[in-house]
Coordinates of C-alpha atoms in Angstrom, one line a residue:
M615 CA -22.1 -11.3 22.2
I616 CA -22.6 -7.7 20.2
I617 CA -20.1 -4.9 19.6
Q618 CA -21.1 -1.9 17.9
A619 CA -17.6 -0.5 16.5
K620 CA -19.6 3.1 16.4
D621 CA -19.6 2.3 19.8
F622 CA -15.5 2.8 19.8
G623 CA -15.5 6.1 18.2
I624 CA -15.0 3.8 14.2
V625 CA -17.4 5.3 12.4
P626 CA -17.4 6.9 8.6
G627 CA -15.8 9.6 7.3
V628 CA -13.2 10.0 11.0
D629 CA -9.9 8.6 10.6
A630 CA -10.1 6.1 12.2
A631 CA -6.0 4.7 13.9
Q632 CA -6.4 5.3 16.6
P633 CA -10.0 4.0 17.2
L634 CA -9.0 0.9 16.3
I635 CA -6.2 0.4 18.0
R636 CA -8.7 0.6 21.0
L637 CA -11.3 -1.5 19.9
A638 CA -8.0 -4.2 19.7
E639 CA -6.9 -3.4 23.0
Y640 CA -10.4 -4.5 24.0
L641 CA -11.1 -7.9 22.1
K642 CA -8.1 -9.3 23.9
T643 CA -10.0 -9.1 27.5
V644 CA -13.3 -10.7 25.6
Q645 CA -14.0 -13.8 27.0
E646 CA -16.8 -14.6 25.3
P647 CA -17.1 -15.1 20.9
C648 CA -18.6 -12.4 19.6
T649 CA -19.3 -10.1 16.7
V650 CA -17.9 -7.1 16.6
I651 CA -20.4 -5.0 13.9
F652 CA -19.1 -1.9 10.8
E653 CA -21.8 0.3 10.0
K654 CA -21.0 0.7 5.7
G655 CA -19.1 2.7 4.7
D656 CA -15.2 4.7 3.7
Y657 CA -13.1 4.6 7.0
P658 CA -10.1 6.5 6.3
I659 CA -6.5 5.6 8.2
R660 CA -3.8 7.8 8.5
A661 CA -0.8 5.8 9.3
E662 CA 1.4 8.8 10.4
H663 CA -0.7 7.7 13.7
L664 CA -0.7 4.0 13.8
P665 CA 2.2 3.1 16.0
L666 CA 5.6 1.1 14.5
R667 CA 6.2 -2.5 15.5
K668 CA 8.8 -5.2 14.4
M669 CA 7.3 -7.7 12.0
Y670 CA 9.0 -10.5 10.3
V671 CA 7.4 -11.4 7.1
T672 CA 8.0 -14.0 4.6
N673 CA 9.0 -12.9 1.2
T674 CA 9.6 -8.9 1.7
V675 CA 12.3 -6.8 1.8
G676 CA 15.6 -7.9 2.0
D677 CA 19.2 -7.3 4.4
N678 CA 20.1 -5.4 1.6
E679 CA 16.9 -3.9 0.5
W680 CA 16.6 -0.7 4.1
Q681 CA 17.8 1.9 3.5
P682 CA 19.6 4.5 4.7
G683 CA 17.0 6.0 7.7
E684 CA 15.4 3.0 7.9
V685 CA 14.4 0.8 10.7
P686 CA 14.2 -3.5 9.7
H687 CA 11.0 -5.0 9.4
E688 CA 9.7 -1.6 11.8
N689 CA 6.1 -1.9 9.9
R690 CA 2.6 -1.1 11.2
A691 CA -1.1 -2.0 10.7
G692 CA -4.0 0.0 9.3
L693 CA -6.4 -3.6 11.4
L694 CA -4.3 -4.9 13.3
L695 CA -6.4 -8.0 16.2
E696 CA -2.8 -9.9 18.1
G697 CA -3.8 -12.4 21.1
V698 CA -7.2 -13.0 20.1
N699 CA -9.7 -15.8 20.1
D700 CA -13.5 -16.2 18.5
I701 CA -13.8 -12.9 17.3
T702 CA -15.5 -12.0 13.9
L703 CA -16.2 -8.9 12.3
E704 CA -18.8 -8.4 10.7
G705 CA -17.8 -5.4 7.5
N706 CA -21.1 -5.0 5.6
G707 CA -19.5 -3.9 2.5
A708 CA -16.8 -0.8 4.9
A709 CA -14.4 0.9 3.2
F710 CA -10.7 0.6 4.9
I711 CA -8.6 3.4 3.7
L712 CA -5.2 4.0 4.1
Y713 CA -3.9 7.2 4.1
G714 CA 0.4 6.9 3.8
R715 CA 2.1 3.2 3.9
A716 CA 0.9 -0.1 6.1
T717 CA -0.1 -2.8 6.1
N718 CA -3.3 -2.6 5.2
M719 CA -4.4 -5.8 8.0
A720 CA -2.5 -8.2 9.8
L721 CA -3.5 -11.0 12.7
I722 CA -1.4 -12.4 15.2
E723 CA -1.5 -15.1 17.3
C724 CA -5.2 -15.7 16.4
R725 CA -7.8 -18.1 16.8
N726 CA -10.9 -18.8 15.5
V727 CA -11.6 -14.4 13.5
T728 CA -13.3 -14.9 11.0
V729 CA -12.8 -10.8 8.8
R730 CA -16.2 -10.1 5.7
D731 CA -17.6 -8.2 3.7
I732 CA -14.6 -5.8 4.0
R733 CA -12.7 -3.6 1.7
L734 CA -8.7 -2.3 1.6
T735 CA -7.6 0.0 0.0
A736 CA -5.0 2.8 -0.2
H737 CA -5.3 7.2 -1.0
R738 CA -3.4 8.1 -4.1
P739 CA -1.2 5.5 -3.7
D740 CA 3.1 5.0 -4.9
M741 CA 2.1 3.1 -8.1
H742 CA 1.0 5.4 -11.2
E743 CA -0.2 4.9 -15.0
L744 CA 0.9 6.0 -18.3
S745 CA -1.1 5.6 -20.8
V746 CA 0.5 5.9 -25.0
V747 CA -1.0 8.1 -26.8
K748 CA 0.8 9.5 -29.0
K749 CA 4.6 8.8 -30.4
G750 CA 6.6 10.8 -32.9
P751 CA 10.0 9.0 -34.6
F752 CA 11.8 10.9 -31.4
W753 CA 9.6 11.6 -29.1
V754 CA 6.7 9.8 -27.4
D755 CA 3.5 10.5 -25.3
F756 CA 2.3 9.4 -22.4
R757 CA -0.4 10.2 -20.0
L758 CA -0.6 9.9 -16.6
D759 CA -3.6 8.3 -14.7
A760 CA -6.2 11.0 -12.9
E761 CA -5.3 10.1 -9.3
S762 CA -1.6 10.7 -10.0
Q763 CA -0.6 14.2 -8.7
Y764 CA 2.8 15.4 -9.2
I765 CA 5.1 18.5 -8.7
R766 CA 7.8 19.6 -10.9
Y767 CA 10.9 20.5 -9.1
G768 CA 14.7 21.9 -9.8
G769 CA 13.5 20.9 -13.5
K770 CA 12.3 17.1 -12.6
F771 CA 8.8 15.8 -12.4
Y772 CA 8.4 13.9 -9.0
F773 CA 4.9 12.0 -7.9
V774 CA 3.7 13.1 -4.6
G775 CA 1.7 11.4 -1.4
E776 CA 0.8 11.2 1.6
D777 CA 4.0 10.0 2.0
Y778 CA 6.1 9.6 -0.7
C779 CA 8.1 12.2 -3.1
T780 CA 9.3 9.4 -5.8
S781 CA 11.4 10.7 -9.2
F782 CA 9.6 10.3 -12.4
L783 CA 12.9 7.8 -13.1
A784 CA 13.2 6.3 -10.0
A785 CA 13.9 2.5 -11.0
R786 CA 15.0 4.2 -14.4
V787 CA 17.1 1.3 -14.6
A788 CA 14.9 -1.5 -13.0
G789 CA 13.5 -4.6 -14.7
W790 CA 10.0 -4.9 -12.7
I791 CA 7.6 -2.6 -14.3
G792 CA 4.3 -3.4 -15.7
H793 CA 3.7 -3.4 -19.1
I794 CA -0.5 -4.0 -20.7
D795 CA -0.5 -4.7 -23.6
A796 CA -2.5 -2.5 -26.1
A797 CA -4.3 -5.3 -28.2
D798 CA -5.0 -7.9 -25.2
P799 CA -5.4 -5.5 -21.5
G800 CA -5.4 -9.3 -19.8
I801 CA -1.4 -9.0 -20.5
L802 CA 0.9 -8.1 -18.1
K803 CA 4.6 -9.1 -18.3
R804 CA 7.5 -7.0 -16.5
T805 CA 9.3 -4.9 -18.3
G806 CA 12.0 -2.4 -18.2
H807 CA 11.6 1.7 -17.8
P808 CA 9.8 3.6 -20.4
F809 CA 11.6 6.4 -19.9
F810 CA 15.2 4.2 -19.6
S811 CA 16.6 5.9 -23.0
A812 CA 14.5 9.3 -22.3
W813 CA 16.6 12.4 -23.0
R814 CA 14.4 15.5 -22.4
I815 CA 11.0 14.8 -20.2
E816 CA 8.5 18.0 -20.7
E817 CA 4.1 18.6 -19.5
R818 CA 2.3 19.4 -22.9
E819 CA -0.5 20.5 -20.1
D820 CA -1.6 18.5 -17.3
H821 CA -0.8 15.4 -16.6
L822 CA 0.3 15.3 -20.7
F823 CA 3.7 14.4 -20.9
R824 CA 6.3 14.3 -23.9
V825 CA 9.1 12.1 -22.8
Y826 CA 11.8 12.2 -25.8
M827 CA 13.7 9.4 -26.8
P828 CA 15.0 7.5 -29.3
D829 CA 13.6 4.3 -29.2
A830 CA 10.6 5.9 -29.5
L831 CA 8.6 4.0 -32.0
R832 CA 9.5 0.8 -30.5
F833 CA 5.6 2.1 -28.3
K834 CA 2.4 1.6 -28.1
I835 CA -1.2 3.3 -29.1
G836 CA -2.7 1.9 -25.7
E837 CA -0.3 -0.1 -23.9
R838 CA 0.3 1.1 -20.0
Y839 CA 3.3 1.0 -17.6
E840 CA 3.1 0.8 -13.9
L841 CA 5.3 2.6 -12.0
F842 CA 6.2 1.1 -8.7
D843 CA 8.3 0.7 -5.7
V844 CA 9.1 -3.6 -5.5
R845 CA 10.7 -3.5 -2.5
R846 CA 7.7 -5.5 -0.6
K847 CA 7.9 -3.5 2.4
Y848 CA 4.4 -3.3 4.2
N849 CA 1.8 -5.5 2.7
G850 CA -2.1 -6.5 2.3
I851 CA -3.2 -8.6 4.7
F852 CA -0.7 -11.0 7.1
I853 CA -1.0 -13.8 9.0
D854 CA 1.1 -14.9 11.6
R855 CA 0.5 -17.5 14.0
C856 CA -2.6 -18.0 14.0
Q857 CA -5.4 -21.0 13.7
D858 CA -8.4 -21.5 11.9
I859 CA -9.0 -17.4 10.0
T860 CA -12.0 -17.9 7.1
L861 CA -11.6 -14.3 5.2
E862 CA -15.2 -14.2 3.5
G863 CA -16.0 -11.0 1.3
V864 CA -12.5 -9.6 1.7
E865 CA -12.0 -7.5 -1.8
Q866 CA -8.8 -5.8 -1.7
N867 CA -8.0 -2.6 -4.5
F868 CA -4.1 -2.3 -3.5
N869 CA -1.6 -3.2 -1.2
Y870 CA 2.4 -2.4 -1.4
G871 CA 3.8 -5.9 -1.6
L872 CA 1.7 -9.4 -0.8
A873 CA -1.9 -9.1 -1.0
L874 CA -2.0 -12.3 1.8
V875 CA 0.9 -13.8 2.9
A876 CA 0.2 -16.6 5.6
Q877 CA 3.3 -17.4 7.9
D878 CA 3.6 -20.4 10.8
S879 CA -0.4 -21.0 10.7
D880 CA -3.2 -23.5 11.1
T881 CA -6.4 -23.9 9.3
L882 CA -6.7 -21.4 7.5
T883 CA -9.9 -19.8 4.2
F884 CA -10.3 -18.1 2.3
S885 CA -13.6 -17.3 0.0
N886 CA -15.4 -15.0 -2.0
L887 CA -12.2 -12.9 -1.8
R888 CA -11.6 -10.0 -4.9
F889 CA -8.5 -8.7 -4.5
A890 CA -8.7 -6.5 -8.3
P891 CA -8.5 -3.0 -8.8
Q892 CA -11.3 -0.9 -8.3
A893 CA -13.7 -1.1 -10.8
G894 CA -13.8 2.1 -13.1
G895 CA -10.3 2.7 -10.9
P896 CA -7.1 4.7 -12.3
R897 CA -5.0 1.2 -12.3
L898 CA -4.7 -1.8 -14.1
M899 CA -2.4 -3.7 -11.4
A900 CA -3.8 -4.4 -8.4
S901 CA -0.4 -6.3 -6.3
V902 CA 2.9 -4.9 -5.8
A903 CA 3.5 -9.0 -5.3
D904 CA 2.1 -12.1 -5.2
F905 CA -2.3 -12.1 -3.7
I906 CA -1.7 -14.9 -2.1
Q907 CA 1.9 -16.3 -0.3
I908 CA 1.7 -19.9 1.8
C909 CA 4.0 -20.2 4.0
M910 CA 5.2 -23.1 6.7
C911 CA 1.2 -23.0 7.4
R912 CA -0.1 -27.0 8.8
G913 CA -3.4 -28.7 8.4
Q914 CA -6.4 -26.7 5.5
V915 CA -5.9 -24.3 3.2
T916 CA -8.2 -23.4 1.2
V917 CA -9.0 -20.6 -1.6
Q918 CA -12.2 -20.8 -3.2
D919 CA -14.6 -18.6 -5.4
S920 CA -12.7 -15.3 -5.3
F921 CA -11.1 -12.8 -8.5
F922 CA -7.6 -12.2 -8.7
E923 CA -6.5 -9.4 -11.2
G924 CA -3.5 -7.4 -11.8
A925 CA -0.6 -9.3 -9.9
G926 CA 2.9 -7.9 -9.2
D927 CA 3.5 -11.6 -9.4
D928 CA 1.9 -14.7 -8.7
C929 CA -1.7 -15.7 -8.0
L930 CA -1.4 -18.2 -5.3
N931 CA 3.0 -19.3 -3.8
A932 CA 2.6 -22.2 -2.0
H933 CA 5.5 -23.4 0.3
G934 CA 8.0 -24.1 2.3
F935 CA 11.5 -23.4 3.5
H936 CA 14.6 -25.8 3.6
F937 CA 17.4 -24.8 5.8
K938 CA 21.0 -25.8 5.6
I939 CA 22.8 -27.3 9.1
V940 CA 25.0 -25.2 9.5
E941 CA 26.5 -26.9 13.0
H942 CA 26.4 -30.1 13.9
A943 CA 27.0 -31.7 17.9
G944 CA 25.2 -35.2 18.7
D945 CA 21.7 -35.4 18.3
S946 CA 21.8 -31.2 18.3
I947 CA 22.2 -29.6 14.9
T948 CA 21.3 -25.9 14.1
V949 CA 19.7 -24.5 10.8
R950 CA 19.3 -20.9 9.3
F951 CA 17.3 -19.3 7.2
M952 CA 19.0 -18.7 3.5
H953 CA 17.3 -16.1 1.7
P954 CA 17.1 -12.5 2.8
Q955 CA 13.9 -12.3 2.1
S956 CA 12.6 -15.0 4.7
H957 CA 13.2 -15.0 8.5
G958 CA 12.7 -14.0 11.9
F959 CA 10.5 -16.6 13.4
N960 CA 10.8 -20.1 14.2
P961 CA 8.4 -22.0 12.6
L962 CA 9.9 -25.5 13.1
R963 CA 7.9 -26.5 16.4
P964 CA 8.8 -29.4 19.0
G965 CA 6.7 -33.0 18.0
D966 CA 7.3 -32.3 14.9
R967 CA 9.1 -34.5 12.1
I968 CA 11.9 -33.3 10.0
T969 CA 13.6 -34.7 6.6
F970 CA 17.4 -34.7 5.4
V971 CA 17.3 -33.0 2.2
S972 CA 20.2 -33.4 -0.6
P973 CA 21.0 -29.6 -1.7
E974 CA 22.4 -31.2 -5.6
T975 CA 19.4 -34.0 -6.0
L976 CA 16.5 -32.9 -4.0
L977 CA 16.0 -36.1 -2.4
C978 CA 15.1 -37.0 1.5
R979 CA 16.8 -39.3 3.7
G980 CA 15.7 -40.8 6.6
E981 CA 13.3 -39.1 10.0
A982 CA 13.6 -37.3 12.9
I983 CA 11.0 -35.9 15.5
I984 CA 12.2 -32.5 16.9
R985 CA 12.6 -32.4 20.3
Q986 CA 13.3 -28.9 21.3
S987 CA 13.1 -26.1 19.5
E988 CA 15.6 -22.3 19.6
Q989 CA 15.5 -19.5 17.9
L990 CA 19.4 -18.1 18.6
D991 CA 18.5 -14.9 16.4
E992 CA 16.7 -14.2 13.2
Y993 CA 18.9 -16.5 10.9
N994 CA 19.8 -19.2 12.9
I995 CA 17.4 -22.4 15.2
R996 CA 18.7 -24.7 17.3
L997 CA 17.0 -28.0 17.3
V998 CA 17.2 -31.3 19.0
L999 CA 16.3 -34.4 17.9
D1000 CA 15.0 -37.2 18.3
G1001 CA 16.4 -39.6 15.6
A1002 CA 19.2 -40.4 14.1
V1003 CA 20.9 -36.7 12.1
Q1004 CA 21.4 -38.2 8.4
G1005 CA 22.4 -35.1 7.0
S1006 CA 25.0 -33.2 7.4
V1007 CA 26.8 -29.8 7.2
G1008 CA 25.8 -28.3 4.2
D1009 CA 22.6 -30.5 3.2
V1010 CA 19.0 -28.8 4.1
I1011 CA 16.0 -30.7 6.5
E1012 CA 13.1 -29.9 5.6
D1013 CA 9.8 -30.2 8.3
I1014 CA 7.4 -32.6 6.9
D1015 CA 4.5 -30.8 9.2
A1016 CA 4.9 -27.7 7.9
N1017 CA 2.9 -28.4 4.6
P1018 CA -1.0 -28.0 4.6
D1019 CA -3.3 -29.4 2.6
L1020 CA -4.3 -27.4 0.3
T1021 CA -7.6 -26.4 -2.5
F1022 CA -8.3 -24.1 -4.8
E1023 CA -11.1 -24.1 -6.7
H1024 CA -13.7 -22.0 -8.8
N1025 CA -11.4 -18.9 -8.8
T1026 CA -10.2 -17.4 -11.6
M1027 CA -7.0 -15.4 -12.1
D1028 CA -6.5 -12.9 -14.8
R1029 CA -3.1 -10.4 -15.4
I1030 CA -1.5 -12.5 -13.3
I1031 CA 2.8 -11.3 -14.6
T1032 CA 4.6 -14.6 -13.3
R1033 CA 3.0 -17.5 -12.4
G1034 CA -0.7 -18.7 -11.8
L1035 CA 0.2 -21.1 -8.9
L1036 CA 3.6 -21.4 -7.4
L1037 CA 3.7 -25.2 -5.4
T1038 CA 5.8 -27.0 -3.2
V1039 CA 4.5 -28.8 -0.8
R1040 CA 3.2 -32.4 0.0
G1041 CA -0.1 -32.0 1.3
K1042 CA -3.2 -33.3 -0.8
V1043 CA -3.7 -31.0 -3.1
R1044 CA -6.7 -30.1 -5.0
I1045 CA -6.8 -27.2 -8.4
R1046 CA -9.9 -28.0 -9.8
E1047 CA -12.2 -26.2 -12.0
N1048 CA -10.6 -22.8 -11.7
I1049 CA -10.2 -20.0 -14.9
F1050 CA -6.8 -19.1 -15.3
E1051 CA -7.7 -15.6 -17.9
H1052 CA -3.6 -14.6 -18.0
T1053 CA -0.4 -15.9 -16.8
T1054 CA 3.3 -14.7 -18.4
M1055 CA 4.7 -17.8 -17.3
N1056 CA 3.9 -21.3 -16.6
H1057 CA 0.3 -21.8 -15.4
I1058 CA 1.0 -23.4 -13.1
L1059 CA 4.7 -24.6 -11.6
I1060 CA 5.5 -27.1 -9.2
S1061 CA 9.5 -26.2 -8.4
D1062 CA 12.0 -26.9 -5.4
D1063 CA 14.2 -25.8 -4.4
A1064 CA 18.1 -25.7 -2.3
K1065 CA 20.1 -23.4 -4.0
N1066 CA 17.8 -20.0 -4.6
W1067 CA 15.1 -19.2 -3.1
Y1068 CA 15.4 -22.3 -0.6
E1069 CA 11.8 -22.8 -1.1
S1070 CA 10.4 -26.5 -0.3
G1071 CA 9.5 -28.9 -1.2
C1072 CA 8.7 -32.0 -2.5
V1073 CA 4.9 -32.8 -3.9
R1074 CA 3.0 -36.3 -2.8
D1075 CA -0.2 -36.4 -4.1
V1076 CA -1.5 -33.9 -7.2
V1077 CA -4.8 -33.2 -8.6
I1078 CA -5.0 -31.2 -11.6
E1079 CA -8.9 -31.3 -12.8
G1080 CA -11.5 -29.6 -14.5
N1081 CA -9.7 -25.9 -15.4
T1082 CA -9.9 -24.2 -17.5
F1083 CA -6.3 -22.5 -19.5
K1084 CA -5.9 -19.3 -22.2
Y1085 CA -3.4 -17.5 -22.6
C1086 CA 0.0 -18.9 -21.4
P1087 CA 3.4 -18.1 -23.1
E1088 CA 5.0 -20.6 -21.3
H1089 CA 4.0 -23.4 -19.7
T1090 CA 0.7 -24.7 -19.4
V1091 CA 1.9 -27.8 -16.2
C1092 CA 6.0 -27.7 -15.7
I1093 CA 7.2 -29.8 -13.2
K1094 CA 10.5 -28.1 -12.2
P1095 CA 12.5 -29.3 -8.7
E1096 CA 15.7 -27.2 -9.5
N1097 CA 18.1 -30.1 -8.4
K1098 CA 21.1 -30.8 -9.9
R1099 CA 21.5 -33.1 -10.5
H1100 CA 18.9 -36.5 -11.3
A1101 CA 19.6 -39.5 -9.1
G1102 CA 15.5 -40.0 -8.3
A1103 CA 12.0 -38.7 -8.8
V1104 CA 12.3 -35.6 -6.6
H1105 CA 8.0 -35.0 -7.4
T1106 CA 5.3 -37.8 -7.7
G1107 CA 1.4 -38.3 -8.2
V1108 CA 0.2 -35.8 -10.1
V1109 CA -2.5 -35.9 -12.3
I1110 CA -3.8 -33.2 -14.2
R1111 CA -7.1 -34.6 -15.8
N1112 CA -10.3 -33.3 -17.5
N1113 CA -9.0 -29.5 -18.4
T1114 CA -9.6 -27.5 -21.1
V1115 CA -6.6 -26.5 -22.4
R1116 CA -5.7 -23.8 -25.8
T1117 CA -2.6 -23.6 -25.8
P1118 CA -1.0 -27.4 -23.7
S1119 CA 2.9 -27.7 -22.8
Y1120 CA 4.1 -29.2 -20.7
Y1121 CA 7.3 -30.3 -18.9
V1122 CA 8.3 -32.7 -16.5
K1123 CA 11.2 -32.8 -14.6
S1124 CA 12.7 -35.7 -12.2
A1125 CA 9.0 -36.6 -11.4
D1126 CA 7.2 -40.6 -11.5
S1127 CA 3.3 -41.2 -11.3
V1128 CA 2.6 -38.4 -13.8
Q1129 CA -0.6 -38.4 -15.6
I1130 CA -1.9 -36.3 -18.0
V1131 CA -5.0 -37.5 -19.1
G1132 CA -8.8 -36.7 -20.5
N1133 CA -7.3 -33.2 -21.3
H1134 CA -9.2 -31.2 -24.2
H1135 CA -6.5 -29.9 -26.2
E1136 CA -7.0 -27.1 -29.0
R1137 CA -4.1 -28.1 -30.9
E1138 CA -1.2 -30.4 -31.0
P1139 CA -0.5 -30.5 -26.9
K1140 CA 3.7 -30.0 -26.2
L1141 CA 5.8 -32.7 -24.0
R1142 CA 9.2 -32.4 -23.5
I1143 CA 10.1 -35.0 -20.3
K1144 CA 12.7 -35.4 -18.9
D1145 CA 14.4 -38.0 -15.8
S1146 CA 10.3 -39.0 -15.5
Q1147 CA 7.2 -41.3 -15.9
V1148 CA 5.3 -39.6 -17.5
T1149 CA 1.3 -41.2 -18.5
F1150 CA 0.0 -38.9 -21.6

């Protein structure tokens, strides 16, 4: 069955907010596989015409981050599909441009959906780039990107856009401003606000400002600063409780949070993605936070043949959760989400196997099967188990079955402000033939913790092979579970082989059966081993 988007009033140059809602409602009624055809062109979407709804999105705005007047977890999405099956969206190069703040696209409780050949971006978003063009002993001249608009009011300057009016000095004390190196624009680091010590700002000409400060000599001509709100209230693509989702040829030039976040979903295929600033555009960052976050998912997750550039956090973070046991009665336990940025959904399914984990050692003991799972509120879930409860109040659990197999291959990443890959999943993980151009932290971090982010868990089968690792000031591969006491190996079965590494450095803690073999190191490698068995 073929559906023409234009038959619903979705045509280039016309606000598509309401027509897209009508299309999505119609697709719920379709009882056979269908393909929706969009014409190539630019489709504006005005955020104020999109309905508001609750969306609990992992690793986003925390309970202590909501501002007065905001409704917690209230969200909107430019393109929202909910409860649809067997649908293909053929974009043919269509560009969906958000005017105002919203999540770019959301898929909720969908099955067998393919989205192909579309571009997602935003019109003059609240992200702004300042470039150093000149300096003196006590002043620096900054050029503001041409897309940004601003006003002066009450002697102060403000960025203005569709739904924001943000002071130049917003987040003046924050440490997450993006700094882009003058000599190598691939190097993106977190830093403080460039105007932190300013005592006066004056407009020299349109989009050119002289900022007076005592420490002006620390700046370098050509370096750039990216200013943005780090709260992650809205995101790029949100996939929730879905199965068999394919994104192919999707480009995303800007999002206000995580570029792609999938939670409690099964079997995801992402290929030929381009998450990067628009070519020739005004900024060198594309995402406020991670490019891809995979949370409590299942089946096979594949990311391949894609390009990632300009992320405000990791390129990819794949993890589960450690839920803390807060109550124990017979064969029933109540477990709790422990991080304020992640809660409000229930990924613990009847029939799943769980294991009990010591927060101190991160070692697992025993298994039980979930017979019943009931979400009590945003944070607490009651489980009835078919099996012995081998943990006590204060311990944590991990859902063994909410761990996908992950393949990440033939991808290139550059200008990543933190890590390339952050991995804490026990499925079969294959990291093959990728190019890691620039990360500021580790190229690959294998973590696990039950004290801070509570992102689980152990890895059991990881192969990292045929990759090219370039600029990295920290470790090429860092295996570092956040256990407080070593009582045995947390991670096992990590193979690092046949890679080309410019600045080789490896850190291995509380891990066994680790092999670092057959790699081409362009200089003498650094190796630090703690309570581990490593073949090198």
